[in-house]
Tab-separated table of C-alpha atoms and ligand atoms in Angstrom:
chain	number	residue	atom	x	y	z
A	1478	MET	CA	-29.479	-22.925	8.220
A	1479	ILE	CA	-28.641	-26.551	7.478
A	1480	GLU	CA	-27.079	-25.187	4.329
A	1481	ALA	CA	-24.578	-23.192	6.439
A	1482	TYR	CA	-23.421	-26.328	8.285
A	1483	ARG	CA	-23.082	-28.118	4.983
A	1484	LEU	CA	-20.879	-25.258	3.748
A	1485	VAL	CA	-18.646	-25.472	6.813
A	1486	ASP	CA	-18.160	-29.202	6.179
A	1487	LYS	CA	-17.381	-28.483	2.538
A	1488	LEU	CA	-14.863	-25.795	3.519
A	1489	GLU	CA	-13.187	-28.198	5.932
A	1490	ARG	CA	-12.902	-30.809	3.169
A	1491	GLU	CA	-12.072	-28.674	0.138
A	1492	HIS	CA	-10.598	-25.460	1.614
A	1493	SER	CA	-12.540	-23.480	-0.939
A	1494	LEU	CA	-15.998	-22.011	-1.410
A	1495	SER	CA	-17.524	-19.692	-3.988
A	1496	LEU	CA	-17.981	-16.011	-3.200
A	1497	SER	CA	-21.713	-16.474	-2.716
A	1498	GLU	CA	-21.123	-19.430	-0.410
A	1499	TYR	CA	-18.732	-17.388	1.753
A	1500	LYS	CA	-21.294	-14.606	1.830
A	1501	LEU	CA	-24.047	-16.965	2.920
A	1502	LEU	CA	-21.836	-18.368	5.684
A	1503	ILE	CA	-21.017	-14.895	6.970
A	1504	GLU	CA	-24.690	-13.973	6.982
A	1505	SER	CA	-25.617	-17.180	8.811
A	1506	GLU	CA	-23.367	-16.540	11.802
A	1507	ASN	CA	-24.956	-17.320	15.147
A	1508	GLU	CA	-23.782	-18.913	18.358
A	1509	ALA	CA	-24.424	-22.504	17.329
A	1510	LEU	CA	-22.713	-22.115	13.980
A	1511	ARG	CA	-19.791	-20.318	15.621
A	1512	THR	CA	-19.316	-23.179	18.066
A	1513	TYR	CA	-19.519	-25.677	15.226
A	1514	VAL	CA	-16.870	-23.986	13.076
A	1515	SER	CA	-14.697	-23.066	16.059
A	1516	ASN	CA	-14.447	-26.696	17.254
A	1517	LYS	CA	-13.364	-27.769	13.798
A	1518	ALA	CA	-10.855	-24.911	13.507
A	1519	LYS	CA	-9.325	-25.660	16.899
A	1520	THR	CA	-8.943	-29.336	15.988
A	1521	VAL	CA	-7.300	-28.430	12.676
A	1522	ALA	CA	-4.882	-25.991	14.370
A	1523	THR	CA	-3.831	-28.449	17.075
A	1524	SER	CA	-3.417	-31.261	14.538
A	1525	ILE	CA	-0.658	-29.144	12.931
A	1526	TYR	CA	0.750	-26.989	15.752
A	1527	ALA	CA	-0.266	-29.097	18.807
A	1528	ASN	CA	-0.913	-26.872	21.818
A	1529	PHE	CA	2.082	-24.689	20.966
A	1530	ILE	CA	1.604	-20.963	20.517
A	1531	TYR	CA	4.190	-18.967	18.590
A	1532	VAL	CA	5.213	-15.550	19.904
A	1533	ARG	CA	6.499	-12.536	18.014
A	1534	GLY	CA	8.163	-9.641	19.785
A	1535	LEU	CA	6.416	-6.568	18.418
A	1536	ILE	CA	8.571	-3.458	18.320
A	1537	GLU	CA	6.527	-0.384	17.421
A	1538	VAL	CA	9.398	1.579	15.924
A	1539	GLY	CA	7.607	4.872	15.431
A	1540	ASN	CA	4.323	6.591	14.725
A	1541	TYR	CA	5.265	9.099	12.032
A	1542	CYS	CA	3.307	8.222	8.897
A	1543	ARG	CA	2.991	9.613	5.379
A	1544	ASN	CA	-0.493	8.116	4.979
A	1545	ASP	CA	-3.840	9.415	6.075
A	1546	CYS	CA	-5.935	6.248	6.470
A	1547	LEU	CA	-9.316	7.346	7.766
A	1548	TYR	CA	-9.452	4.723	10.531
A	1549	CYS	CA	-5.956	5.023	11.962
A	1550	GLY	CA	-4.866	7.061	14.970
A	1551	ILE	CA	-1.362	7.673	13.648
A	1552	ARG	CA	-2.632	9.134	10.362
A	1553	LYS	CA	-0.569	12.054	9.166
A	1554	SER	CA	-3.163	14.749	9.748
A	1555	ASN	CA	-3.793	13.787	13.385
A	1556	THR	CA	-2.230	16.737	15.189
A	1557	ASN	CA	-3.032	15.175	18.585
A	1558	CYS	CA	-0.637	12.323	17.909
A	1559	ASP	CA	2.552	12.698	19.958
A	1560	ARG	CA	5.129	11.530	17.429
A	1561	TYR	CA	8.217	9.436	18.232
A	1562	ILE	CA	10.762	7.384	16.374
A	1563	LEU	CA	13.131	4.746	17.768
A	1564	ASP	CA	16.784	4.943	16.773
A	1565	GLU	CA	19.162	2.071	16.174
A	1566	GLU	CA	20.188	1.793	19.793
A	1567	ASP	CA	16.556	1.702	20.986
A	1568	ILE	CA	15.680	-1.057	18.525
A	1569	LEU	CA	18.733	-3.156	19.367
A	1570	ASN	CA	17.933	-2.790	23.073
A	1571	CYS	CA	14.411	-4.107	22.430
A	1572	CYS	CA	15.886	-7.065	20.557
A	1573	LYS	CA	18.327	-7.838	23.358
A	1574	GLU	CA	15.589	-7.739	25.954
A	1575	GLY	CA	13.361	-9.827	23.702
A	1576	TYR	CA	16.013	-12.431	23.000
A	1577	ASP	CA	16.652	-12.881	26.718
A	1578	LEU	CA	12.915	-13.381	27.233
A	1579	GLY	CA	12.875	-16.166	24.634
A	1580	PHE	CA	11.624	-14.357	21.553
A	1581	ARG	CA	12.986	-15.733	18.274
A	1582	THR	CA	11.035	-13.419	15.983
A	1583	PHE	CA	11.251	-9.643	16.019
A	1584	VAL	CA	8.623	-7.584	14.242
A	1585	LEU	CA	9.545	-4.024	13.341
A	1586	GLN	CA	6.276	-2.197	12.753
A	1587	GLY	CA	5.603	1.471	12.235
A	1588	GLY	CA	4.035	4.173	10.164
A	1589	GLU	CA	4.741	4.244	6.440
A	1590	GLY	CA	7.877	5.874	5.133
A	1591	ILE	CA	9.186	6.332	8.650
A	1592	TYR	CA	12.818	5.428	7.928
A	1593	LYS	CA	15.099	5.933	4.963
A	1594	LYS	CA	15.687	2.746	3.018
A	1595	ASP	CA	19.346	2.514	4.084
A	1596	PHE	CA	18.525	2.766	7.766
A	1597	VAL	CA	16.223	-0.259	7.535
A	1598	THR	CA	18.810	-2.203	5.519
A	1599	SER	CA	21.453	-1.507	8.106
A	1600	ILE	CA	19.331	-2.317	11.166
A	1601	VAL	CA	18.151	-5.555	9.552
A	1602	GLN	CA	21.771	-6.514	8.843
A	1603	LYS	CA	22.741	-5.810	12.431
A	1604	ILE	CA	19.880	-7.803	13.934
A	1605	HIS	CA	20.639	-10.633	11.523
A	1606	VAL	CA	24.298	-10.776	12.596
A	1607	LEU	CA	23.547	-10.448	16.320
A	1608	TYR	CA	20.680	-12.965	16.341
A	1609	PRO	CA	21.200	-15.379	13.430
A	1610	ASP	CA	18.710	-17.826	14.946
A	1611	CYS	CA	15.871	-15.281	14.850
A	1612	ALA	CA	13.389	-14.373	12.152
A	1613	ILE	CA	13.105	-10.699	11.236
A	1614	THR	CA	9.664	-9.449	10.258
A	1615	LEU	CA	9.076	-6.011	8.784
A	1616	SER	CA	5.743	-4.181	8.774
A	1617	LEU	CA	6.593	-0.767	7.396
A	1618	GLY	CA	4.002	-0.358	4.700
A	1619	GLU	CA	4.146	0.065	0.934
A	1620	GLU	CA	7.488	0.386	-0.864
A	1621	ASP	CA	8.792	-0.400	-4.308
A	1622	LYS	CA	10.033	-3.848	-5.207
A	1623	GLU	CA	13.720	-2.849	-5.182
A	1624	THR	CA	13.441	-1.620	-1.611
A	1625	TYR	CA	11.705	-4.798	-0.468
A	1626	LYS	CA	14.421	-6.817	-2.240
A	1627	GLU	CA	17.222	-4.878	-0.571
A	1628	TRP	CA	15.711	-5.473	2.879
A	1629	PHE	CA	15.199	-9.150	2.078
A	1630	ASP	CA	18.827	-9.497	0.979
A	1631	ALA	CA	19.871	-7.788	4.206
A	1632	GLY	CA	18.231	-10.582	6.192
A	1633	ALA	CA	14.524	-9.827	6.585
A	1634	ASN	CA	12.451	-13.011	6.332
A	1635	ARG	CA	8.850	-11.948	6.677
A	1636	TYR	CA	6.655	-8.969	5.823
A	1637	LEU	CA	3.275	-8.040	7.225
A	1638	LEU	CA	1.125	-5.830	5.052
A	1639	ARG	CA	-2.582	-6.089	5.673
A	1640	HIS	CA	-4.515	-5.782	2.443
A	1641	GLU	CA	-7.211	-4.048	4.610
A	1642	THR	CA	-10.017	-5.108	2.240
A	1643	ALA	CA	-10.132	-7.080	-0.983
A	1644	SER	CA	-12.789	-4.800	-2.451
A	1645	LYS	CA	-11.503	-1.804	-4.377
A	1646	GLY	CA	-14.687	0.143	-3.709
A	1647	HIS	CA	-14.440	-0.526	0.018
A	1648	TYR	CA	-10.716	0.280	0.031
A	1649	GLU	CA	-11.476	3.687	-1.402
A	1650	LYS	CA	-13.927	4.423	1.418
A	1651	LEU	CA	-11.239	3.687	4.017
A	1652	HIS	CA	-8.388	5.599	2.410
A	1653	PRO	CA	-7.758	9.013	0.878
A	1654	GLU	CA	-7.622	9.430	-2.874
A	1655	ASN	CA	-3.854	9.326	-3.145
A	1656	MET	CA	-3.730	5.737	-1.877
A	1657	SER	CA	-4.246	2.922	-4.312
A	1658	PHE	CA	-5.823	-0.485	-3.864
A	1659	GLU	CA	-3.902	-1.798	-6.860
A	1660	HIS	CA	-0.578	-0.671	-5.448
A	1661	ARG	CA	-1.192	-2.324	-2.097
A	1662	MET	CA	-2.104	-5.598	-3.812
A	1663	GLN	CA	0.953	-5.256	-6.073
A	1664	CYS	CA	3.146	-4.874	-2.986
A	1665	LEU	CA	1.803	-8.154	-1.603
A	1666	ARG	CA	2.577	-9.956	-4.860
A	1667	ASP	CA	6.063	-8.385	-5.021
A	1668	LEU	CA	6.829	-9.449	-1.464
A	1669	LYS	CA	5.796	-13.010	-2.222
A	1670	ASN	CA	7.806	-13.136	-5.443
A	1671	ILE	CA	10.921	-11.888	-3.659
A	1672	GLY	CA	10.640	-14.799	-1.246
A	1673	TYR	CA	9.305	-13.253	1.942
A	1674	GLN	CA	6.872	-15.160	4.107
A	1675	VAL	CA	3.972	-12.781	3.665
A	1676	GLY	CA	1.147	-11.754	5.970
A	1677	CYS	CA	-2.010	-10.031	4.765
A	1678	GLY	CA	-5.090	-9.217	6.786
A	1679	PHE	CA	-7.973	-6.891	7.487
A	1680	MET	CA	-10.051	-5.271	10.200
A	1681	VAL	CA	-13.344	-6.884	11.151
A	1682	GLY	CA	-16.252	-4.478	11.250
A	1683	SER	CA	-14.458	-1.629	9.537
A	1684	PRO	CA	-16.808	1.110	8.315
A	1685	TYR	CA	-18.691	0.208	5.096
A	1686	GLN	CA	-17.686	-3.449	5.349
A	1687	THR	CA	-20.421	-5.840	4.184
A	1688	SER	CA	-20.875	-9.602	3.998
A	1689	GLU	CA	-19.922	-9.213	0.368
A	1690	THR	CA	-16.600	-7.458	1.011
A	1691	LEU	CA	-15.828	-10.022	3.745
A	1692	ALA	CA	-16.559	-12.825	1.293
A	1693	MET	CA	-14.037	-11.160	-1.036
A	1694	ASP	CA	-11.494	-11.070	1.792
A	1695	LEU	CA	-11.921	-14.797	2.381
A	1696	LYS	CA	-11.667	-15.525	-1.340
A	1697	PHE	CA	-8.518	-13.417	-1.511
A	1698	ILE	CA	-6.929	-15.366	1.358
A	1699	GLU	CA	-7.933	-18.632	-0.288
A	1700	THR	CA	-6.284	-17.720	-3.592
A	1701	PHE	CA	-3.300	-15.622	-2.451
A	1702	LYS	CA	-2.275	-18.236	0.133
A	1703	PRO	CA	-0.429	-15.984	2.574
A	1704	ASP	CA	1.792	-17.501	5.256
A	1705	MET	CA	0.101	-15.320	7.858
A	1706	CYS	CA	-3.125	-13.418	8.231
A	1707	GLY	CA	-3.700	-10.728	10.833
A	1708	ILE	CA	-7.294	-9.900	11.616
A	1709	GLY	CA	-8.703	-7.935	14.513
A	1710	PRO	CA	-11.762	-5.816	15.176
A	1711	PHE	CA	-11.843	-2.247	13.944
A	1712	ILE	CA	-11.841	0.002	17.025
A	1713	SER	CA	-12.667	3.658	16.569
A	1714	GLN	CA	-10.028	6.225	17.461
A	1715	LYS	CA	-11.128	9.593	18.788
A	1716	ASP	CA	-8.919	11.760	16.562
A	1717	THR	CA	-9.894	10.201	13.236
A	1718	PRO	CA	-12.760	10.845	10.803
A	1719	PHE	CA	-14.184	7.452	11.897
A	1720	ARG	CA	-14.351	8.474	15.571
A	1721	ASP	CA	-18.103	7.864	15.780
A	1722	MET	CA	-18.188	4.641	13.803
A	1723	LYS	CA	-19.183	1.376	15.465
A	1724	SER	CA	-16.346	-0.963	16.382
A	1725	GLY	CA	-16.135	-4.554	15.145
A	1726	THR	CA	-17.375	-7.373	17.346
A	1727	LEU	CA	-15.643	-10.146	19.236
A	1728	ASN	CA	-17.965	-12.786	17.837
A	1729	GLN	CA	-17.576	-11.910	14.187
A	1730	THR	CA	-13.792	-11.795	14.598
A	1731	LEU	CA	-13.779	-15.239	16.231
A	1732	PHE	CA	-16.016	-16.631	13.508
A	1733	LEU	CA	-13.732	-15.304	10.767
A	1734	LEU	CA	-10.592	-16.605	12.514
A	1735	SER	CA	-12.144	-20.075	12.471
A	1736	LEU	CA	-13.141	-19.832	8.814
A	1737	ILE	CA	-9.631	-18.701	7.848
A	1738	ARG	CA	-8.154	-21.682	9.717
A	1739	LEU	CA	-10.381	-24.011	7.677
A	1740	ILE	CA	-9.479	-22.260	4.422
A	1741	GLN	CA	-5.761	-22.720	5.036
A	1742	PRO	CA	-5.061	-25.243	7.811
A	1743	ASN	CA	-1.371	-24.383	8.304
A	1744	ILE	CA	-1.729	-20.588	8.219
A	1745	LEU	CA	-0.101	-18.522	10.983
A	1746	LEU	CA	-2.993	-16.760	12.641
A	1747	PRO	CA	-2.466	-14.247	15.439
A	1748	ALA	CA	-4.910	-13.541	18.238
A	1749	THR	CA	-4.335	-9.802	17.981
A	1750	THR	CA	-3.971	-7.020	20.517
A	1751	ALA	CA	-7.133	-5.420	19.107
A	1752	LEU	CA	-9.022	-8.628	19.953
A	1753	GLY	CA	-7.590	-8.442	23.480
A	1754	THR	CA	-8.730	-4.828	23.642
A	1755	ILE	CA	-12.433	-5.367	22.904
A	1756	ASP	CA	-12.655	-8.307	25.325
A	1757	SER	CA	-10.472	-8.965	28.349
A	1758	LYS	CA	-10.219	-12.640	27.329
A	1759	GLY	CA	-10.229	-11.903	23.599
A	1760	ARG	CA	-6.843	-13.404	22.820
A	1761	GLU	CA	-7.607	-16.608	24.727
A	1762	LYS	CA	-10.907	-16.867	22.866
A	1763	GLY	CA	-9.042	-16.268	19.610
A	1764	ILE	CA	-6.701	-19.196	20.288
A	1765	LEU	CA	-9.681	-21.410	21.123
A	1766	ALA	CA	-11.252	-20.365	17.804
A	1767	GLY	CA	-8.194	-21.520	15.829
A	1768	ALA	CA	-5.480	-18.850	16.155
A	1769	ASN	CA	-1.932	-20.000	16.982
A	1770	VAL	CA	0.199	-16.852	17.331
A	1771	VAL	CA	0.400	-13.972	19.820
A	1772	MET	CA	2.404	-10.789	19.420
A	1773	PRO	CA	3.340	-9.313	22.782
A	1774	ASN	CA	4.581	-5.774	22.836
A	1775	LEU	CA	8.353	-5.333	23.157
A	1776	SER	CA	8.345	-1.574	22.588
A	1777	PRO	CA	9.826	0.614	25.318
A	1778	VAL	CA	7.032	1.305	27.824
A	1779	SER	CA	7.683	5.052	27.446
A	1780	VAL	CA	6.365	5.060	23.841
A	1781	ARG	CA	3.587	2.497	24.006
A	1782	LYS	CA	0.758	4.952	24.669
A	1783	LYS	CA	1.867	6.959	21.649
A	1784	TYR	CA	1.359	4.105	19.196
A	1785	ALA	CA	-2.384	4.615	19.464
A	1786	LEU	CA	-3.853	3.145	16.293
A	1787	TYR	CA	-7.177	2.888	18.179
A	1788	ASP	CA	-8.594	3.874	21.589
A	1789	ASN	CA	-8.098	1.946	24.854
A	1790	LYS	CA	-5.305	-0.248	23.518
A	1791	ILE	CA	-4.119	-2.762	26.132
A	1792	CYS	CA	-0.548	-3.257	27.378
A	1793	THR	CA	0.365	0.424	27.310
A	1794	GLY	CA	0.698	1.029	31.071
A	1795	GLU	CA	3.797	0.884	33.255
A	1796	GLU	CA	2.580	-2.381	34.739
A	1797	SER	CA	2.703	-4.174	31.408
A	1798	ALA	CA	6.451	-4.083	30.719
A	1799	GLU	CA	6.349	-7.840	30.846
A	1800	CYS	CA	3.803	-8.771	28.219
A	1801	LYS	CA	5.349	-12.139	27.578
A	1802	ASN	CA	4.848	-13.524	31.085
A	1803	CYS	CA	1.307	-12.250	31.152
A	1804	LEU	CA	0.545	-13.949	27.841
A	1805	SER	CA	2.306	-17.166	28.896
A	1806	ASN	CA	0.028	-17.350	31.913
A	1807	ARG	CA	-3.024	-16.565	29.836
A	1808	MET	CA	-2.164	-19.289	27.330
A	1809	ARG	CA	-1.455	-21.816	30.079
A	1810	SER	CA	-4.869	-21.079	31.593
A	1811	ILE	CA	-6.502	-22.495	28.457
A	1812	GLY	CA	-4.110	-25.432	28.036
A	1813	TYR	CA	-1.644	-23.899	25.569
A	1814	GLU	CA	2.100	-23.286	25.806
A	1815	ILE	CA	4.156	-20.415	24.425
A	1816	VAL	CA	7.307	-21.815	22.797
A	1817	THR	CA	10.783	-20.379	22.213
A	1818	ASP	CA	10.906	-20.919	18.470
A	1819	ARG	CA	11.128	-18.912	15.256
A	1820	GLY	CA	7.642	-20.168	14.549
A	1821	ASP	CA	7.825	-20.686	10.817
A	1822	ILE	CA	4.804	-21.973	8.940
A	1823	LYS	CA	4.641	-25.778	8.809
A	1824	LYS	CA	4.500	-26.820	5.176
B	1248	LIG	N1	1.873	1.087	8.441
B	1248	LIG	C1	1.962	-0.329	8.463
B	1248	LIG	C2	1.553	-0.990	9.749
B	1248	LIG	C3	0.961	-0.189	10.840
B	1248	LIG	S1	-0.696	-0.328	11.302
B	1248	LIG	C4	1.161	-0.899	7.334
B	1248	LIG	O1	0.509	-0.178	6.618
B	1248	LIG	O2	1.175	-2.089	7.136
B	1248	LIG	C5	-1.076	-2.004	11.466
B	1248	LIG	C6	-2.532	-2.342	11.262
B	1248	LIG	O3	-3.340	-1.804	12.290
B	1248	LIG	C7	-3.150	-1.779	10.015
B	1248	LIG	O4	-2.828	-2.561	8.912
B	1248	LIG	C8	-4.650	-1.782	10.340
B	1248	LIG	O5	-5.303	-2.914	9.805
B	1248	LIG	C9	-4.680	-1.818	11.866
B	1248	LIG	N2	-5.411	-0.642	12.391
B	1248	LIG	C10	-5.204	0.664	12.105
B	1248	LIG	N3	-6.148	1.433	12.699
B	1248	LIG	C11	-6.961	0.600	13.373
B	1248	LIG	C12	-8.142	0.779	14.156
B	1248	LIG	N4	-8.679	1.971	14.356
B	1248	LIG	N5	-8.720	-0.324	14.706
B	1248	LIG	C13	-8.192	-1.543	14.526
B	1248	LIG	N6	-7.101	-1.778	13.774
B	1248	LIG	C14	-6.482	-0.728	13.201
């Protein structure tokens, strides 16, 4: 046990541990250790970002998808998924509303292969011209390097592509045969080489995850050095092959958020919607464990229920049109302030 505390101190000092040390830490998680690492992570985060929380306006552009990830509610073979796709006017309306609310980052996220390359290029160009002071983040899955480059040249600044797991064996248990671990990792390297600020990430408690695969995730973050890292609990979705699998836990997610903050002090770390879904105060707890970003939903209320990656997702009802105010109040309740800012990583 004392060994685990020693490892946390070492991580805080050196920002690096061996795979077996990460594994031991993950296996040693308990309330006292969580509090210990969380206090350190919170101090590190506020020493860089003060009590400021960055917001991203999340626009869920559509739920068509060419992939069949076993955990995901918008997987292609889910016939119960009510499909939708936003057009240019819808997206620009979301941006307008978001800009007026103080958002300076727009995230366009959706199923893979949802738009033709040229459509994305053109919408990125338009947003870039209309809102030159905003960052444009894409999260549209795996593409080839030329496509990523074209979107970057059009004005996209950031790309979110969770690696999902850093273990090839584990990856293959979460995805059908036609998806490739190597290709996903190659995409992340391509995005970085092009010049995007890149976000990777994974689900906590996904089926077949072990302390060993989690240790590999932490080692991957340590060596890849992403600008952002999105982690949230796996939550089962009723129309997927993983419908009966156990969901991830609040506590393990909080523990991992804190460890990631110590690995890379300046990383942009969201307290995710999935975390807010498994616990009504999950996002607040995430911030107190070292996260510094929230991503309120800017999608039209009429489509929110349809973007059902997992069951019981929050902020999908009519009453939640105004996610930003709700989150502002939540952040204020724990002594933090949402800021009107692009929210770039502090180097
Ligand atoms: N298609 C895009 C982004 C859409 S999904 C892409 O591949 O990057 C965004 C993230 O939601 C996924 O990367 C995955 O980690 C997460 N997700 C999917 N299904 C989930 C589930 N059942 N529980 C929790 N998170 C899930």
